[in-house]
mmCIF file of C-alpha atoms in Angstrom:
data_model
loop_
_atom_site.group_PDB
_atom_site.id
_atom_site.type_symbol
_atom_site.label_atom_id
_atom_site.label_comp_id
_atom_site.label_asym_id
_atom_site.label_seq_id
_atom_site.Cartn_x
_atom_site.Cartn_y
_atom_site.Cartn_z
ATOM 1 C CA UNK A 1 12.160 -22.557 -17.279
ATOM 2 C CA UNK A 2 12.508 -19.199 -15.551
ATOM 3 C CA UNK A 3 10.667 -17.400 -18.358
ATOM 4 C CA UNK A 4 7.875 -19.996 -18.415
ATOM 5 C CA UNK A 5 7.535 -19.830 -14.644
ATOM 6 C CA UNK A 6 7.297 -16.028 -14.806
ATOM 7 C CA UNK A 7 4.523 -16.451 -17.385
ATOM 8 C CA UNK A 8 2.712 -18.719 -14.911
ATOM 9 C CA UNK A 9 3.099 -16.058 -12.221
ATOM 10 C CA UNK A 10 1.584 -13.417 -14.487
ATOM 11 C CA UNK A 11 -1.310 -15.713 -15.414
ATOM 12 C CA UNK A 12 -1.931 -16.412 -11.724
ATOM 13 C CA UNK A 13 -1.950 -12.645 -11.129
ATOM 14 C CA UNK A 14 -4.598 -12.147 -13.824
ATOM 15 C CA UNK A 15 -6.628 -15.031 -12.394
ATOM 16 C CA UNK A 16 -6.601 -13.515 -8.897
ATOM 17 C CA UNK A 17 -7.152 -9.870 -9.861
ATOM 18 C CA UNK A 18 -9.803 -10.426 -12.577
ATOM 19 C CA UNK A 19 -12.149 -12.904 -10.914
ATOM 20 C CA UNK A 20 -15.290 -11.526 -12.586
ATOM 21 C CA UNK A 21 -13.866 -11.403 -16.095
ATOM 22 C CA UNK A 22 -15.689 -13.534 -18.715
ATOM 23 C CA UNK A 23 -12.310 -14.683 -20.039
ATOM 24 C CA UNK A 24 -11.253 -16.170 -16.717
ATOM 25 C CA UNK A 25 -12.275 -19.780 -17.490
ATOM 26 C CA UNK A 26 -10.716 -19.792 -20.952
ATOM 27 C CA UNK A 27 -7.627 -18.134 -19.560
ATOM 28 C CA UNK A 28 -7.346 -20.783 -16.868
ATOM 29 C CA UNK A 29 -7.783 -23.816 -19.117
ATOM 30 C CA UNK A 30 -5.903 -22.719 -22.227
ATOM 31 C CA UNK A 31 -3.366 -20.207 -20.959
ATOM 32 C CA UNK A 32 -2.512 -21.598 -17.544
ATOM 33 C CA UNK A 33 -2.709 -25.301 -18.410
ATOM 34 C CA UNK A 34 -0.810 -24.888 -21.681
ATOM 35 C CA UNK A 35 1.977 -22.947 -19.999
ATOM 36 C CA UNK A 36 2.162 -25.502 -17.185
ATOM 37 C CA UNK A 37 2.533 -28.358 -19.691
ATOM 38 C CA UNK A 38 5.208 -26.357 -21.501
ATOM 39 C CA UNK A 39 7.088 -25.920 -18.213
ATOM 40 C CA UNK A 40 6.876 -29.649 -17.443
ATOM 41 C CA UNK A 41 8.125 -30.470 -20.944
ATOM 42 C CA UNK A 42 11.114 -28.159 -20.472
ATOM 43 C CA UNK A 43 11.873 -29.745 -17.106
ATOM 44 C CA UNK A 44 11.770 -33.287 -18.527
ATOM 45 C CA UNK A 45 13.981 -32.229 -21.443
ATOM 46 C CA UNK A 46 16.562 -30.689 -19.084
ATOM 47 C CA UNK A 47 16.638 -33.778 -16.860
ATOM 48 C CA UNK A 48 16.978 -36.234 -19.757
ATOM 49 C CA UNK A 49 19.550 -34.231 -21.727
ATOM 50 C CA UNK A 50 21.806 -32.796 -19.044
ATOM 51 C CA UNK A 51 25.450 -32.992 -20.167
ATOM 52 C CA UNK A 52 27.665 -34.982 -17.769
ATOM 53 C CA UNK A 53 30.392 -32.301 -17.676
ATOM 54 C CA UNK A 54 28.050 -29.511 -16.618
ATOM 55 C CA UNK A 55 29.360 -29.099 -13.092
ATOM 56 C CA UNK A 56 32.765 -27.536 -12.572
ATOM 57 C CA UNK A 57 33.480 -28.926 -9.126
ATOM 58 C CA UNK A 58 31.971 -30.346 -5.974
ATOM 59 C CA UNK A 59 29.091 -32.741 -5.608
ATOM 60 C CA UNK A 60 26.162 -32.806 -7.994
ATOM 61 C CA UNK A 61 23.736 -33.188 -5.086
ATOM 62 C CA UNK A 62 24.871 -29.910 -3.538
ATOM 63 C CA UNK A 63 24.533 -28.242 -6.933
ATOM 64 C CA UNK A 64 21.008 -29.620 -7.238
ATOM 65 C CA UNK A 65 19.978 -28.090 -3.904
ATOM 66 C CA UNK A 66 21.563 -24.772 -4.867
ATOM 67 C CA UNK A 67 19.775 -24.879 -8.218
ATOM 68 C CA UNK A 68 16.436 -25.556 -6.548
ATOM 69 C CA UNK A 69 17.098 -22.724 -4.101
ATOM 70 C CA UNK A 70 17.889 -20.399 -7.016
ATOM 71 C CA UNK A 71 14.731 -21.344 -8.900
ATOM 72 C CA UNK A 72 12.320 -21.078 -5.948
ATOM 73 C CA UNK A 73 13.864 -17.931 -4.461
ATOM 74 C CA UNK A 74 14.047 -16.175 -7.830
ATOM 75 C CA UNK A 75 10.373 -16.838 -8.557
ATOM 76 C CA UNK A 76 9.391 -15.732 -5.056
ATOM 77 C CA UNK A 77 11.400 -12.542 -5.563
ATOM 78 C CA UNK A 78 9.739 -11.895 -8.937
ATOM 79 C CA UNK A 79 6.314 -12.381 -7.329
ATOM 80 C CA UNK A 80 7.111 -9.861 -4.577
ATOM 81 C CA UNK A 81 8.654 -7.392 -7.020
ATOM 82 C CA UNK A 82 6.112 -7.545 -9.843
ATOM 83 C CA UNK A 83 2.879 -8.393 -8.018
ATOM 84 C CA UNK A 84 3.103 -6.896 -4.509
ATOM 85 C CA UNK A 85 -0.670 -6.359 -4.332
ATOM 86 C CA UNK A 86 -1.398 -10.089 -4.583
ATOM 87 C CA UNK A 87 1.195 -10.929 -1.926
ATOM 88 C CA UNK A 88 -0.179 -8.259 0.400
ATOM 89 C CA UNK A 89 -3.818 -9.200 -0.208
ATOM 90 C CA UNK A 90 -3.048 -12.788 0.758
ATOM 91 C CA UNK A 91 -1.215 -11.630 3.878
ATOM 92 C CA UNK A 92 -3.294 -8.659 5.067
ATOM 93 C CA UNK A 93 -6.831 -9.517 4.021
ATOM 94 C CA UNK A 94 -8.585 -6.985 6.258
ATOM 95 C CA UNK A 95 -6.036 -4.166 6.255
ATOM 96 C CA UNK A 96 -5.795 -1.185 3.930
ATOM 97 C CA UNK A 97 -2.699 -1.520 1.742
ATOM 98 C CA UNK A 98 -0.795 1.717 1.163
ATOM 99 C CA UNK A 99 2.304 2.715 -0.780
ATOM 100 C CA UNK A 100 4.637 1.882 2.105
ATOM 101 C CA UNK A 101 3.446 -1.747 2.173
ATOM 102 C CA UNK A 102 3.865 -2.024 -1.601
ATOM 103 C CA UNK A 103 7.322 -0.438 -1.596
ATOM 104 C CA UNK A 104 8.528 -2.658 1.265
ATOM 105 C CA UNK A 105 7.238 -5.766 -0.522
ATOM 106 C CA UNK A 106 9.097 -4.776 -3.688
ATOM 107 C CA UNK A 107 12.280 -4.218 -1.688
ATOM 108 C CA UNK A 108 11.899 -7.706 -0.236
ATOM 109 C CA UNK A 109 11.526 -9.000 -3.787
ATOM 110 C CA UNK A 110 14.815 -7.417 -4.874
ATOM 111 C CA UNK A 111 16.575 -8.930 -1.843
ATOM 112 C CA UNK A 112 15.198 -12.364 -2.722
ATOM 113 C CA UNK A 113 16.378 -12.025 -6.326
ATOM 114 C CA UNK A 114 19.887 -11.053 -5.159
ATOM 115 C CA UNK A 115 19.938 -14.055 -2.830
ATOM 116 C CA UNK A 116 18.825 -16.301 -5.690
ATOM 117 C CA UNK A 117 21.643 -15.044 -7.913
ATOM 118 C CA UNK A 118 24.127 -15.876 -5.157
ATOM 119 C CA UNK A 119 22.801 -19.448 -5.035
ATOM 120 C CA UNK A 120 23.177 -19.725 -8.803
ATOM 121 C CA UNK A 121 26.747 -18.402 -8.711
ATOM 122 C CA UNK A 122 27.620 -20.789 -5.866
ATOM 123 C CA UNK A 123 27.044 -23.769 -8.175
ATOM 124 C CA UNK A 124 30.325 -22.878 -9.907
ATOM 125 C CA UNK A 125 32.373 -22.898 -6.699
ATOM 126 C CA UNK A 126 35.182 -25.454 -6.655
ATOM 127 C CA UNK A 127 34.857 -26.658 -3.074
ATOM 128 C CA UNK A 128 31.755 -28.069 -1.418
ATOM 129 C CA UNK A 129 32.746 -26.208 1.755
ATOM 130 C CA UNK A 130 32.102 -22.904 -0.013
ATOM 131 C CA UNK A 131 28.776 -24.148 -1.330
ATOM 132 C CA UNK A 132 27.815 -25.292 2.138
ATOM 133 C CA UNK A 133 28.582 -21.798 3.459
ATOM 134 C CA UNK A 134 26.023 -20.370 1.035
ATOM 135 C CA UNK A 135 23.434 -22.916 2.180
ATOM 136 C CA UNK A 136 24.218 -22.061 5.817
ATOM 137 C CA UNK A 137 23.464 -18.442 4.987
ATOM 138 C CA UNK A 138 20.207 -19.577 3.418
ATOM 139 C CA UNK A 139 19.385 -21.294 6.733
ATOM 140 C CA UNK A 140 20.297 -18.316 8.909
ATOM 141 C CA UNK A 141 18.113 -15.766 7.107
ATOM 142 C CA UNK A 142 14.836 -17.778 7.353
ATOM 143 C CA UNK A 143 15.564 -18.598 11.011
ATOM 144 C CA UNK A 144 15.909 -14.881 11.774
ATOM 145 C CA UNK A 145 12.740 -14.170 9.782
ATOM 146 C CA UNK A 146 10.918 -16.895 11.690
ATOM 147 C CA UNK A 147 12.041 -15.393 15.010
ATOM 148 C CA UNK A 148 10.755 -11.942 13.983
ATOM 149 C CA UNK A 149 7.436 -13.377 12.755
ATOM 150 C CA UNK A 150 6.835 -15.389 15.920
ATOM 151 C CA UNK A 151 7.834 -12.417 18.102
ATOM 152 C CA UNK A 152 5.323 -10.176 16.318
ATOM 153 C CA UNK A 153 2.664 -12.846 16.760
ATOM 154 C CA UNK A 154 3.308 -13.845 20.383
ATOM 155 C CA UNK A 155 4.614 -10.698 22.070
ATOM 156 C CA UNK A 156 3.157 -7.839 20.039
ATOM 157 C CA UNK A 157 0.024 -9.625 18.747
ATOM 158 C CA UNK A 158 0.568 -7.805 15.454
ATOM 159 C CA UNK A 159 0.097 -10.891 13.257
ATOM 160 C CA UNK A 160 -2.776 -13.359 13.174
ATOM 161 C CA UNK A 161 -2.357 -17.118 12.941
ATOM 162 C CA UNK A 162 -3.348 -16.965 9.250
ATOM 163 C CA UNK A 163 -0.644 -14.383 8.551
ATOM 164 C CA UNK A 164 1.990 -16.395 10.425
ATOM 165 C CA UNK A 165 1.106 -19.561 8.497
ATOM 166 C CA UNK A 166 1.121 -17.705 5.172
ATOM 167 C CA UNK A 167 4.536 -16.138 5.811
ATOM 168 C CA UNK A 168 6.034 -19.389 7.100
ATOM 169 C CA UNK A 169 4.605 -21.369 4.184
ATOM 170 C CA UNK A 170 5.781 -19.040 1.424
ATOM 171 C CA UNK A 171 8.691 -16.949 2.642
ATOM 172 C CA UNK A 172 10.402 -18.961 5.382
ATOM 173 C CA UNK A 173 9.525 -22.645 5.074
ATOM 174 C CA UNK A 174 10.650 -23.634 1.554
ATOM 175 C CA UNK A 175 14.056 -21.929 1.736
ATOM 176 C CA UNK A 176 14.729 -23.259 5.233
ATOM 177 C CA UNK A 177 13.733 -26.821 4.333
ATOM 178 C CA UNK A 178 15.727 -26.919 1.086
ATOM 179 C CA UNK A 179 18.889 -25.450 2.612
ATOM 180 C CA UNK A 180 18.695 -27.712 5.672
ATOM 181 C CA UNK A 181 18.281 -30.822 3.521
ATOM 182 C CA UNK A 182 21.133 -29.678 1.283
ATOM 183 C CA UNK A 183 23.465 -29.379 4.270
ATOM 184 C CA UNK A 184 22.570 -32.598 6.070
ATOM 185 C CA UNK A 185 22.326 -34.795 2.978
ATOM 186 C CA UNK A 186 25.741 -33.663 1.717
ATOM 187 C CA UNK A 187 28.272 -33.777 4.572
ATOM 188 C CA UNK A 188 31.396 -31.933 3.507
ATOM 189 C CA UNK A 189 34.877 -33.386 3.883
ATOM 190 C CA UNK A 190 37.870 -31.080 3.367
ATOM 191 C CA UNK A 191 39.827 -31.812 0.198
ATOM 192 C CA UNK A 192 43.125 -33.614 0.709
ATOM 193 C CA UNK A 193 46.306 -31.621 0.492
ATOM 194 C CA UNK A 194 44.571 -28.252 0.883
ATOM 195 C CA UNK A 195 45.867 -26.504 3.998
ATOM 196 C CA UNK A 196 43.107 -23.956 3.716
ATOM 197 C CA UNK A 197 40.572 -26.483 5.023
ATOM 198 C CA UNK A 198 42.782 -28.411 7.500
#
């Protein structure tokens, strides 16, 4: 699924950057649609054929939220790392993009990928309390990002409403919503007989 999703990202990049190409329509219908159907087929196959002993410990619901966080954050990191121009063009439509913007966007992409790998590794943790700690970290980072974004918009007037909405909708919102739902829908009780969590 990760490889197919990365293919979709690259096809989206071609679609955005080559708007006047004569191959754009064929690329959209055959390349993009075919890859999307392939991704949906893989997803259905994974859901229908998941082995029951896949999870080492903890609740399956918590693992599902961590898996979704891994998938979404990893793809967002790949987009920032591989296609910084598209991300910056969507964010700063009327500003000249230089090497510093591109480099900073790629650095953000590597941070997102590292965070995604942590979410994937957390699925193997034995205790739900440890998994919840990872999700709490995934809540804290977007909240801090949201504070910085709103401060730049309200106090410094450095960001427009469009830029704030774009950043909240892509960078902050999905991770914050998924992690918050994962925490509140899976209340953690300490395991019995473990003094570590008493």
